[in-house]
Amino acid sequence: MRRRTEGVEDVLPGEAGGWALGSLGAAANAVTVLRRTTWALIVAGPVLGVLSMVSRPAPVAPVAPVRQEQPAVGQSVGPGGFAELFVSAYLAAGEGTEDLLASFLPTARDVTLRAAPGAQRAQELAAVKVREVSGGYWSVTVAARVVPTGAAGAKAEPEGGSESEPGSVLRYFQVPVRSGAGGVLSAAALPAEVAAPVSGEAPSLAYGQSVPVPAADPAGQTLAGFFAAYLAGSGQLDRYLSPGTELSAVSPAPYARVEVAQVAETGTNDPGAQQDAPGDGARRELLVQVAATDTAGQERPLAYAVVITARDGRWEIGSVEGAPVLSKGSARADEEEAQ
């Protein structure tokens, strides 16, 4: 530092320790600004913290994983389809190809097959019975039309009246199917060949006597026009439908001619008795027997559960049901077994 002389003030050097310094007044001002800024931050800290908590977005709840529901008693979509695939692989497998069963049977490594692989195959398969043994455990009966192949097929005599391939035999296999973690299905054991299931009794329907439809019956005229359009592509389908009813004609039309042969109705043995103009809102449940003839002249009977409703003095198709109405006294077979 220089000693003050006359008319000259002492000044600090331009640099000290690598920091550029100004005058003493500027330094004092800078210290004052820093002190005030520090106090402002101290005071504002709690306020900023509160604002941060208030403006923080609400936590998003985690989305629960969707659990695949298991088929209910009597449903064959899950265990039935699995059993069909297992039986198909089982019938085609043979010595040296036991690994074909590994996708279905966890203990397939312990299985030894003696038959030649590919000696037979399943031409058609269908789960004809699904019975729940316990929760997540089913006994599935699979019908399989088994066809021998190669030399075995040439020597086999036609059996069972098969129309599809000579030598085929309709056989039945019972498969134990279990649902594990995550709904994964597996077979608990190899299939067991069983006898054909006993045919059940015909269910009791809620309809009265089935009779021919009188030509003058307005309901019969609606039914005739509807089925001609629905199955044979003759005429417009919409003209026979109630407002709000959505149906599409079968396409391409499988039949050239369709006739309503007989009709039965719930609550009466004489469905053709009501030939007067119906009142709006009237409703009738019918079981309609249809005679359908294809382009080759082959006639085939069909049955439809139909609900018709009245509007503006005419009958219209309210719905085509998936199954006929059962009588109240017709208990389900599994309900009878449980009793």
Short mmCIF file of C-alpha atoms in Angstrom, two decimals:
data_model
loop_
_atom_site.label_atom_id
_atom_site.label_comp_id
_atom_site.label_asym_id
_atom_site.label_seq_id
_atom_site.Cartn_x
_atom_site.Cartn_y
_atom_site.Cartn_z
CA MET A 1 0.00 0.00 0.00
CA ARG A 2 1.27 3.38 -0.96
CA ARG A 3 1.69 6.10 1.65
CA ARG A 4 -0.65 9.02 1.03
CA THR A 5 0.96 12.02 -0.51
CA GLU A 6 -0.39 15.42 -1.12
CA GLY A 7 -3.41 15.39 -3.41
CA VAL A 8 -3.19 11.70 -3.95
CA GLU A 9 -5.29 9.02 -2.24
CA ASP A 10 -4.02 5.57 -1.38
CA VAL A 11 -5.59 2.88 -3.58
CA LEU A 12 -5.73 -0.87 -3.35
CA PRO A 13 -3.95 -2.86 -5.99
CA GLY A 14 -6.05 -3.99 -8.91
CA GLU A 15 -5.78 -7.70 -7.98
CA ALA A 16 -5.26 -9.49 -4.73
CA GLY A 17 -4.92 -13.22 -4.51
CA GLY A 18 -6.46 -13.71 -7.95
CA TRP A 19 -9.76 -11.91 -7.15
CA ALA A 20 -10.53 -8.69 -8.98
CA LEU A 21 -11.40 -6.02 -6.40
CA GLY A 22 -12.99 -2.63 -6.81
CA SER A 23 -13.07 0.29 -4.47
CA LEU A 24 -13.85 0.01 -0.75
CA GLY A 25 -17.29 1.57 -1.28
CA ALA A 26 -18.23 -0.96 -3.92
CA ALA A 27 -17.11 -3.79 -1.66
CA ALA A 28 -19.22 -2.45 1.20
CA ASN A 29 -22.25 -2.22 -1.05
CA ALA A 30 -21.75 -5.80 -2.21
CA VAL A 31 -21.58 -7.04 1.39
CA THR A 32 -24.79 -5.20 2.19
CA VAL A 33 -26.58 -6.76 -0.81
CA LEU A 34 -25.41 -10.24 0.14
CA ARG A 35 -26.55 -9.77 3.76
CA ARG A 36 -30.01 -8.62 2.69
CA THR A 37 -30.34 -11.48 0.16
CA THR A 38 -29.39 -14.03 2.81
CA TRP A 39 -32.01 -12.74 5.25
CA ALA A 40 -34.63 -12.70 2.46
CA LEU A 41 -33.92 -16.35 1.68
CA ILE A 42 -34.10 -17.28 5.38
CA VAL A 43 -37.47 -15.59 5.74
CA ALA A 44 -38.84 -16.97 2.46
CA GLY A 45 -37.73 -20.56 3.13
CA PRO A 46 -40.79 -21.67 5.15
CA VAL A 47 -43.14 -19.90 2.75
CA LEU A 48 -41.60 -21.65 -0.24
CA GLY A 49 -41.81 -24.99 1.59
CA VAL A 50 -45.53 -24.54 2.25
CA LEU A 51 -46.15 -23.55 -1.36
CA SER A 52 -44.25 -26.63 -2.53
CA MET A 53 -46.37 -28.91 -0.37
CA VAL A 54 -49.61 -27.29 -1.53
CA SER A 55 -48.72 -27.42 -5.22
CA ARG A 56 -47.33 -30.96 -5.08
CA PRO A 57 -49.45 -33.25 -7.33
CA ALA A 58 -51.52 -35.89 -5.60
CA PRO A 59 -49.88 -39.33 -5.57
CA VAL A 60 -51.18 -41.67 -8.24
CA ALA A 61 -52.55 -44.89 -6.85
CA PRO A 62 -50.90 -47.97 -8.39
CA VAL A 63 -53.06 -49.84 -10.87
CA ALA A 64 -54.11 -53.20 -9.50
CA PRO A 65 -53.25 -56.09 -11.82
CA VAL A 66 -56.21 -57.65 -13.60
CA ARG A 67 -56.77 -61.20 -12.45
CA GLN A 68 -58.10 -63.63 -15.02
CA GLU A 69 -61.29 -65.16 -13.75
CA GLN A 70 -61.56 -68.92 -13.77
CA PRO A 71 -64.40 -70.58 -15.70
CA ALA A 72 -67.50 -71.26 -13.64
CA VAL A 73 -68.94 -74.72 -13.12
CA GLY A 74 -70.14 -76.16 -16.42
CA GLN A 75 -68.09 -73.77 -18.58
CA SER A 76 -65.74 -75.52 -20.97
CA VAL A 77 -63.93 -72.54 -22.48
CA GLY A 78 -60.79 -72.87 -20.31
CA PRO A 79 -60.35 -76.45 -19.07
CA GLY A 80 -62.36 -77.91 -21.97
CA GLY A 81 -60.22 -76.36 -24.68
CA PHE A 82 -57.03 -77.29 -22.81
CA ALA A 83 -58.16 -80.91 -22.50
CA GLU A 84 -58.95 -81.09 -26.23
CA LEU A 85 -55.43 -79.94 -27.12
CA PHE A 86 -53.90 -82.37 -24.64
CA VAL A 87 -55.82 -85.37 -26.00
CA SER A 88 -54.86 -84.40 -29.56
CA ALA A 89 -51.15 -84.30 -28.62
CA TYR A 90 -51.45 -87.51 -26.59
CA LEU A 91 -52.99 -89.48 -29.47
CA ALA A 92 -50.33 -88.32 -31.95
CA ALA A 93 -47.35 -88.88 -29.64
CA GLY A 94 -45.35 -92.10 -29.43
CA GLU A 95 -42.02 -93.59 -28.47
CA GLY A 96 -39.34 -90.91 -28.56
CA THR A 97 -41.81 -88.04 -28.83
CA GLU A 98 -42.95 -87.88 -25.21
CA ASP A 99 -41.81 -84.25 -25.14
CA LEU A 100 -44.95 -83.38 -27.14
CA LEU A 101 -46.83 -83.75 -23.86
CA ALA A 102 -44.58 -81.43 -21.83
CA SER A 103 -46.68 -78.36 -22.56
CA PHE A 104 -49.69 -80.04 -20.94
CA LEU A 105 -48.32 -82.54 -18.43
CA PRO A 106 -45.61 -81.31 -15.99
CA THR A 107 -44.52 -84.92 -15.33
CA ALA A 108 -44.12 -85.77 -19.04
CA ARG A 109 -40.40 -86.56 -18.47
CA ASP A 110 -41.48 -89.61 -16.46
CA VAL A 111 -43.78 -90.92 -19.23
CA THR A 112 -42.62 -93.70 -21.56
CA LEU A 113 -44.71 -94.39 -24.67
CA ARG A 114 -44.46 -97.67 -26.60
CA ALA A 115 -46.67 -96.93 -29.61
CA ALA A 116 -45.16 -95.67 -32.86
CA PRO A 117 -45.38 -91.88 -33.12
CA GLY A 118 -48.01 -90.70 -35.59
CA ALA A 119 -49.72 -94.10 -35.76
CA GLN A 120 -53.03 -92.36 -35.12
CA ARG A 121 -54.42 -88.87 -34.98
CA ALA A 122 -57.51 -87.10 -33.72
CA GLN A 123 -59.67 -85.95 -36.60
CA GLU A 124 -62.30 -84.21 -34.47
CA LEU A 125 -62.32 -83.30 -30.79
CA ALA A 126 -64.94 -81.83 -28.48
CA ALA A 127 -65.22 -81.42 -24.72
CA VAL A 128 -68.59 -83.03 -24.02
CA LYS A 129 -68.57 -82.73 -20.23
CA VAL A 130 -66.79 -80.49 -17.75
CA ARG A 131 -67.27 -81.27 -14.06
CA GLU A 132 -65.64 -79.26 -11.29
CA VAL A 133 -64.07 -81.62 -8.76
CA SER A 134 -62.97 -78.80 -6.44
CA GLY A 135 -61.95 -75.17 -6.72
CA GLY A 136 -59.76 -74.80 -9.81
CA TYR A 137 -59.78 -78.53 -10.53
CA TRP A 138 -61.91 -80.14 -13.26
CA SER A 139 -62.61 -83.51 -14.80
CA VAL A 140 -63.08 -83.03 -18.54
CA THR A 141 -64.49 -85.69 -20.87
CA VAL A 142 -63.29 -85.25 -24.46
CA ALA A 143 -64.84 -86.99 -27.46
CA ALA A 144 -62.26 -87.71 -30.16
CA ARG A 145 -62.75 -89.26 -33.57
CA VAL A 146 -59.50 -91.22 -33.83
CA VAL A 147 -58.12 -92.07 -37.26
CA PRO A 148 -55.33 -94.64 -37.73
CA THR A 149 -52.64 -93.58 -40.18
CA GLY A 150 -50.25 -95.41 -42.51
CA ALA A 151 -50.37 -99.19 -42.60
CA ALA A 152 -52.55 -99.30 -39.50
CA GLY A 153 -55.12 -97.20 -41.29
CA ALA A 154 -55.12 -99.40 -44.37
CA LYS A 155 -55.87 -102.52 -42.30
CA ALA A 156 -58.54 -100.94 -40.13
CA GLU A 157 -62.15 -101.70 -40.87
CA PRO A 158 -64.64 -98.81 -40.88
CA GLU A 159 -66.28 -98.48 -37.47
CA GLY A 160 -68.79 -96.23 -35.82
CA GLY A 161 -70.49 -95.13 -39.00
CA SER A 162 -68.02 -92.30 -39.66
CA GLU A 163 -68.96 -90.21 -42.68
CA SER A 164 -65.65 -88.34 -42.80
CA GLU A 165 -62.89 -90.95 -43.08
CA PRO A 166 -62.84 -94.79 -43.18
CA GLY A 167 -61.44 -96.49 -40.10
CA SER A 168 -62.20 -93.64 -37.72
CA VAL A 169 -63.64 -94.49 -34.31
CA LEU A 170 -65.35 -92.19 -31.83
CA ARG A 171 -63.60 -92.59 -28.47
CA TYR A 172 -63.84 -90.78 -25.15
CA PHE A 173 -61.04 -89.65 -22.82
CA GLN A 174 -61.27 -88.21 -19.32
CA VAL A 175 -58.67 -85.58 -18.45
CA PRO A 176 -57.96 -84.09 -14.98
CA VAL A 177 -57.20 -80.38 -15.44
CA ARG A 178 -55.90 -78.14 -12.67
CA SER A 179 -55.46 -74.37 -12.51
CA GLY A 180 -52.23 -73.18 -10.93
CA ALA A 181 -50.58 -69.84 -10.18
CA GLY A 182 -51.72 -67.09 -12.51
CA GLY A 183 -54.48 -69.26 -13.92
CA VAL A 184 -52.04 -71.52 -15.82
CA LEU A 185 -53.69 -74.85 -16.67
CA SER A 186 -51.98 -78.23 -16.49
CA ALA A 187 -52.97 -81.89 -16.60
CA ALA A 188 -52.71 -83.77 -13.33
CA ALA A 189 -52.24 -87.13 -15.09
CA LEU A 190 -52.41 -88.86 -18.47
CA PRO A 191 -55.87 -89.17 -20.09
CA ALA A 192 -58.07 -92.10 -19.08
CA GLU A 193 -60.14 -93.74 -21.83
CA VAL A 194 -63.77 -94.10 -20.71
CA ALA A 195 -67.10 -95.25 -22.09
CA ALA A 196 -69.39 -92.87 -23.92
CA PRO A 197 -71.39 -90.65 -21.54
CA VAL A 198 -74.94 -91.73 -20.91
CA SER A 199 -77.43 -89.66 -22.87
CA GLY A 200 -79.48 -87.42 -20.64
CA GLU A 201 -83.23 -87.06 -20.62
CA ALA A 202 -84.81 -84.49 -22.88
CA PRO A 203 -85.38 -81.24 -20.99
CA SER A 204 -88.92 -80.06 -20.40
CA LEU A 205 -89.70 -76.94 -22.42
CA ALA A 206 -92.15 -74.24 -21.43
CA TYR A 207 -94.03 -74.25 -24.74
CA GLY A 208 -97.38 -75.81 -25.46
CA GLN A 209 -98.26 -78.13 -28.31
CA SER A 210 -96.52 -77.52 -31.62
CA VAL A 211 -99.02 -76.98 -34.47
CA PRO A 212 -98.97 -75.82 -38.11
CA VAL A 213 -99.33 -72.08 -38.57
CA PRO A 214 -102.68 -70.98 -40.07
CA ALA A 215 -102.25 -69.04 -43.30
CA ALA A 216 -104.40 -66.19 -41.93
CA ASP A 217 -102.37 -65.81 -38.74
CA PRO A 218 -100.62 -62.35 -38.77
CA ALA A 219 -97.84 -63.72 -36.59
CA GLY A 220 -97.25 -66.57 -39.04
CA GLN A 221 -96.95 -64.10 -41.89
CA THR A 222 -94.33 -62.12 -39.98
CA LEU A 223 -92.39 -65.28 -39.18
CA ALA A 224 -92.49 -66.50 -42.79
CA GLY A 225 -91.20 -63.20 -44.14
CA PHE A 226 -88.55 -62.89 -41.46
CA PHE A 227 -87.03 -66.37 -41.95
CA ALA A 228 -87.11 -66.02 -45.75
CA ALA A 229 -85.03 -62.85 -45.41
CA TYR A 230 -82.86 -64.20 -42.58
CA LEU A 231 -81.88 -67.56 -44.11
CA ALA A 232 -82.57 -67.26 -47.85
CA GLY A 233 -81.83 -63.58 -48.51
CA SER A 234 -85.34 -63.01 -49.79
CA GLY A 235 -86.56 -59.49 -48.96
CA GLN A 236 -85.48 -56.87 -46.45
CA LEU A 237 -84.85 -58.10 -42.91
CA ASP A 238 -85.37 -54.73 -41.20
CA ARG A 239 -89.05 -54.51 -42.10
CA TYR A 240 -89.80 -57.41 -39.75
CA LEU A 241 -87.78 -56.20 -36.74
CA SER A 242 -89.00 -54.19 -33.76
CA PRO A 243 -87.32 -50.78 -33.24
CA GLY A 244 -84.02 -51.31 -31.44
CA THR A 245 -83.67 -54.95 -32.49
CA GLU A 246 -80.39 -55.55 -34.33
CA LEU A 247 -80.03 -58.69 -36.43
CA SER A 248 -78.09 -59.46 -39.58
CA ALA A 249 -79.13 -61.95 -42.20
CA VAL A 250 -77.00 -65.09 -42.56
CA SER A 251 -74.55 -64.35 -45.35
CA PRO A 252 -74.06 -65.87 -47.81
CA ALA A 253 -77.60 -67.19 -47.71
CA PRO A 254 -77.33 -70.97 -47.07
CA TYR A 255 -80.84 -71.83 -48.27
CA ALA A 256 -82.91 -71.24 -51.37
CA ARG A 257 -86.32 -71.77 -49.77
CA VAL A 258 -87.55 -71.49 -46.18
CA GLU A 259 -90.95 -72.41 -44.77
CA VAL A 260 -92.35 -72.12 -41.25
CA ALA A 261 -93.54 -75.65 -40.52
CA GLN A 262 -94.86 -75.49 -36.96
CA VAL A 263 -95.05 -73.13 -34.02
CA ALA A 264 -95.40 -73.68 -30.26
CA GLU A 265 -96.11 -70.93 -27.74
CA THR A 266 -95.71 -70.57 -24.00
CA GLY A 267 -98.97 -70.65 -22.09
CA THR A 268 -101.17 -72.13 -24.81
CA ASN A 269 -101.64 -75.18 -27.02
CA ASP A 270 -103.25 -73.11 -29.79
CA PRO A 271 -100.79 -70.41 -30.93
CA GLY A 272 -102.89 -69.66 -34.02
CA ALA A 273 -106.02 -68.73 -32.08
CA GLN A 274 -105.10 -65.05 -31.78
CA GLN A 275 -105.69 -63.70 -35.27
CA ASP A 276 -107.11 -60.30 -34.43
CA ALA A 277 -104.98 -57.16 -34.58
CA PRO A 278 -102.80 -57.22 -31.45
CA GLY A 279 -102.61 -54.35 -28.99
CA ASP A 280 -99.39 -52.36 -28.74
CA GLY A 281 -96.89 -53.89 -26.34
CA ALA A 282 -98.26 -57.45 -26.53
CA ARG A 283 -95.52 -60.07 -26.28
CA ARG A 284 -95.40 -63.76 -27.25
CA GLU A 285 -92.68 -66.40 -26.78
CA LEU A 286 -92.56 -68.92 -29.62
CA LEU A 287 -90.61 -72.01 -30.61
CA VAL A 288 -90.56 -72.01 -34.41
CA GLN A 289 -89.84 -75.13 -36.48
CA VAL A 290 -88.42 -74.16 -39.88
CA ALA A 291 -87.98 -76.34 -42.98
CA ALA A 292 -85.02 -74.97 -44.95
CA THR A 293 -84.07 -76.27 -48.42
CA ASP A 294 -80.64 -75.57 -49.92
CA THR A 295 -79.76 -75.07 -53.60
CA ALA A 296 -79.15 -78.82 -54.01
CA GLY A 297 -82.72 -79.55 -52.94
CA GLN A 298 -81.74 -80.96 -49.53
CA GLU A 299 -84.18 -80.04 -46.76
CA ARG A 300 -83.03 -79.57 -43.17
CA PRO A 301 -85.19 -78.85 -40.10
CA LEU A 302 -84.19 -75.94 -37.86
CA ALA A 303 -85.64 -74.66 -34.56
CA TYR A 304 -85.62 -71.08 -33.28
CA ALA A 305 -86.77 -69.54 -29.99
CA VAL A 306 -88.34 -66.24 -31.03
CA VAL A 307 -90.00 -63.41 -29.13
CA ILE A 308 -92.50 -61.33 -31.12
CA THR A 309 -93.96 -58.00 -30.01
CA ALA A 310 -96.91 -55.96 -31.26
CA ARG A 311 -96.73 -52.41 -32.62
CA ASP A 312 -99.26 -50.48 -34.71
CA GLY A 313 -101.49 -53.52 -35.10
CA ARG A 314 -98.83 -55.92 -36.43
CA TRP A 315 -96.39 -58.44 -35.03
CA GLU A 316 -92.64 -57.79 -35.22
CA ILE A 317 -89.55 -59.81 -34.30
CA GLY A 318 -88.41 -58.62 -30.87
CA SER A 319 -85.51 -61.06 -30.50
CA VAL A 320 -84.13 -64.42 -31.55
CA GLU A 321 -83.10 -66.12 -28.30
CA GLY A 322 -80.03 -68.28 -27.81
CA ALA A 323 -82.03 -71.20 -26.36
CA PRO A 324 -85.67 -72.26 -25.87
CA VAL A 325 -87.40 -71.46 -22.59
CA LEU A 326 -87.29 -74.33 -20.08
CA SER A 327 -90.27 -75.15 -17.90
CA LYS A 328 -90.00 -74.11 -14.26
CA GLY A 329 -89.91 -77.75 -13.14
CA SER A 330 -86.97 -78.66 -15.39
CA ALA A 331 -83.99 -78.67 -13.01
CA ARG A 332 -80.45 -78.68 -14.32
CA ALA A 333 -78.61 -81.99 -14.13
CA ASP A 334 -75.80 -80.57 -11.99
CA GLU A 335 -78.37 -79.05 -9.62
CA GLU A 336 -80.03 -82.48 -9.23
CA GLU A 337 -76.66 -84.12 -8.53
CA ALA A 338 -75.90 -81.54 -5.85
CA GLN A 339 -79.17 -82.26 -4.03
#
